[in-house]
């Protein structure tokens, strides 16, 4: 069974752009090696992430994410079993303020969440809008 968790969090105040870029790169490599699909967006001091994969792996990963001292104020957007993968390209995507083709990647993600229930889709779209993404 596939499982997905989405959350938003606030970066610690002394996390600089180089550290954010390094975090995004390390996370992308690790998640792709572990078979975890998803989307991580960093914008204006906030993170938005969706991770999906095998349930035990995702729950263990999220436990580690919650313990990461580089962010705080973690709020879960959704945590649920999913019938269809949210991402069909089998790779994780990581987007920062400086990422090329940022809006195209976000629009592709909005296509992928179409199989989620309507209230979850609305919550995700509202968060993306608050982060400055045109959905």
GROMACS .gro file of C-alpha atoms in nm:
model
  135
    1UNK     CA    1   0.000   0.000   0.000
    2UNK     CA    2   0.125   0.347  -0.088
    3UNK     CA    3   0.128   0.607   0.184
    4UNK     CA    4   0.172   0.984   0.168
    5UNK     CA    5   0.243   1.255   0.423
    6UNK     CA    6   0.241   1.627   0.358
    7UNK     CA    7   0.349   1.897   0.599
    8UNK     CA    8   0.456   2.259   0.625
    9UNK     CA    9   0.724   2.391   0.859
   10UNK     CA   10   0.928   2.699   0.936
   11UNK     CA   11   1.304   2.700   0.877
   12UNK     CA   12   1.522   2.807   1.166
   13UNK     CA   13   1.615   3.171   1.134
   14UNK     CA   14   1.985   3.119   1.074
   15UNK     CA   15   1.942   2.875   0.783
   16UNK     CA   16   2.103   3.050   0.486
   17UNK     CA   17   2.045   2.998   0.112
   18UNK     CA   18   2.355   2.779   0.071
   19UNK     CA   19   2.240   2.553   0.354
   20UNK     CA   20   1.893   2.533   0.199
   21UNK     CA   21   2.042   2.438  -0.139
   22UNK     CA   22   2.258   2.171   0.027
   23UNK     CA   23   1.960   2.037   0.222
   24UNK     CA   24   1.748   2.014  -0.095
   25UNK     CA   25   2.027   1.837  -0.284
   26UNK     CA   26   2.100   1.586  -0.006
   27UNK     CA   27   1.731   1.514   0.044
   28UNK     CA   28   1.675   1.464  -0.329
   29UNK     CA   29   1.961   1.214  -0.354
   30UNK     CA   30   1.855   1.023  -0.041
   31UNK     CA   31   1.487   1.006  -0.129
   32UNK     CA   32   1.551   0.898  -0.487
   33UNK     CA   33   1.792   0.628  -0.366
   34UNK     CA   34   1.534   0.508  -0.111
   35UNK     CA   35   1.242   0.500  -0.356
   36UNK     CA   36   1.062   0.790  -0.188
   37UNK     CA   37   0.875   1.012  -0.430
   38UNK     CA   38   0.763   1.361  -0.353
   39UNK     CA   39   0.791   1.732  -0.373
   40UNK     CA   40   0.980   1.969  -0.142
   41UNK     CA   41   0.939   2.344  -0.178
   42UNK     CA   42   1.132   2.606   0.015
   43UNK     CA   43   1.003   2.963  -0.001
   44UNK     CA   44   1.047   3.265   0.225
   45UNK     CA   45   1.165   3.065   0.525
   46UNK     CA   46   0.905   2.790   0.496
   47UNK     CA   47   0.907   2.432   0.376
   48UNK     CA   48   0.620   2.244   0.212
   49UNK     CA   49   0.676   1.876   0.146
   50UNK     CA   50   0.485   1.576   0.022
   51UNK     CA   51   0.650   1.235   0.054
   52UNK     CA   52   0.507   0.910  -0.070
   53UNK     CA   53   0.612   0.549  -0.086
   54UNK     CA   54   0.591   0.230   0.116
   55UNK     CA   55   0.405   0.308   0.442
   56UNK     CA   56   0.668   0.198   0.695
   57UNK     CA   57   0.944   0.379   0.506
   58UNK     CA   58   0.740   0.701   0.485
   59UNK     CA   59   0.643   0.694   0.854
   60UNK     CA   60   1.006   0.635   0.957
   61UNK     CA   61   1.125   0.913   0.729
   62UNK     CA   62   0.867   1.153   0.871
   63UNK     CA   63   0.978   1.065   1.225
   64UNK     CA   64   1.331   1.171   1.125
   65UNK     CA   65   1.198   1.486   0.956
   66UNK     CA   66   1.018   1.588   1.277
   67UNK     CA   67   1.344   1.553   1.471
   68UNK     CA   68   1.548   1.763   1.226
   69UNK     CA   69   1.665   2.079   1.410
   70UNK     CA   70   1.673   2.287   1.089
   71UNK     CA   71   1.299   2.355   1.109
   72UNK     CA   72   1.016   2.392   1.360
   73UNK     CA   73   0.638   2.446   1.375
   74UNK     CA   74   0.568   2.131   1.175
   75UNK     CA   75   0.202   2.106   1.078
   76UNK     CA   76   0.066   1.803   0.897
   77UNK     CA   77  -0.146   1.882   0.591
   78UNK     CA   78  -0.240   1.519   0.528
   79UNK     CA   79  -0.128   1.172   0.625
   80UNK     CA   80  -0.306   0.891   0.444
   81UNK     CA   81  -0.302   0.575   0.238
   82UNK     CA   82  -0.332   0.649  -0.131
   83UNK     CA   83  -0.473   0.429  -0.403
   84UNK     CA   84  -0.272   0.579  -0.687
   85UNK     CA   85   0.082   0.716  -0.671
   86UNK     CA   86   0.080   1.096  -0.658
   87UNK     CA   87   0.394   1.107  -0.870
   88UNK     CA   88   0.432   0.898  -1.182
   89UNK     CA   89   0.789   0.991  -1.270
   90UNK     CA   90   0.932   0.789  -0.978
   91UNK     CA   91   1.157   1.072  -0.873
   92UNK     CA   92   1.143   1.329  -0.599
   93UNK     CA   93   1.139   1.696  -0.696
   94UNK     CA   94   1.294   1.972  -0.492
   95UNK     CA   95   1.221   2.336  -0.553
   96UNK     CA   96   1.368   2.648  -0.394
   97UNK     CA   97   1.326   3.015  -0.473
   98UNK     CA   98   1.606   2.981  -0.729
   99UNK     CA   99   1.496   2.659  -0.900
  100UNK     CA  100   1.465   2.681  -1.276
  101UNK     CA  101   1.119   2.594  -1.412
  102UNK     CA  102   0.971   2.623  -1.060
  103UNK     CA  103   0.614   2.701  -1.166
  104UNK     CA  104   0.609   2.421  -1.424
  105UNK     CA  105   0.708   2.168  -1.156
  106UNK     CA  106   0.437   2.297  -0.921
  107UNK     CA  107   0.174   2.280  -1.195
  108UNK     CA  108   0.279   1.920  -1.267
  109UNK     CA  109   0.238   1.843  -0.897
  110UNK     CA  110  -0.112   1.991  -0.897
  111UNK     CA  111  -0.198   1.746  -1.173
  112UNK     CA  112  -0.073   1.457  -0.960
  113UNK     CA  113  -0.285   1.544  -0.657
  114UNK     CA  114  -0.608   1.516  -0.857
  115UNK     CA  115  -0.670   1.170  -0.708
  116UNK     CA  116  -0.677   1.303  -0.354
  117UNK     CA  117  -1.010   1.393  -0.197
  118UNK     CA  118  -1.139   1.743  -0.266
  119UNK     CA  119  -1.070   1.887   0.082
  120UNK     CA  120  -0.708   1.766   0.073
  121UNK     CA  121  -0.659   1.913  -0.275
  122UNK     CA  122  -0.799   2.244  -0.151
  123UNK     CA  123  -0.565   2.248   0.153
  124UNK     CA  124  -0.261   2.181  -0.066
  125UNK     CA  125  -0.361   2.450  -0.317
  126UNK     CA  126  -0.415   2.702  -0.036
  127UNK     CA  127  -0.069   2.632   0.106
  128UNK     CA  128   0.095   2.662  -0.233
  129UNK     CA  129  -0.088   2.989  -0.290
  130UNK     CA  130   0.030   3.121   0.047
  131UNK     CA  131   0.387   3.030  -0.052
  132UNK     CA  132   0.354   3.242  -0.363
  133UNK     CA  133   0.282   2.963  -0.611
  134UNK     CA  134   0.016   3.032  -0.872
  135UNK     CA  135  -0.214   2.733  -0.868
   0.00000   0.00000   0.00000
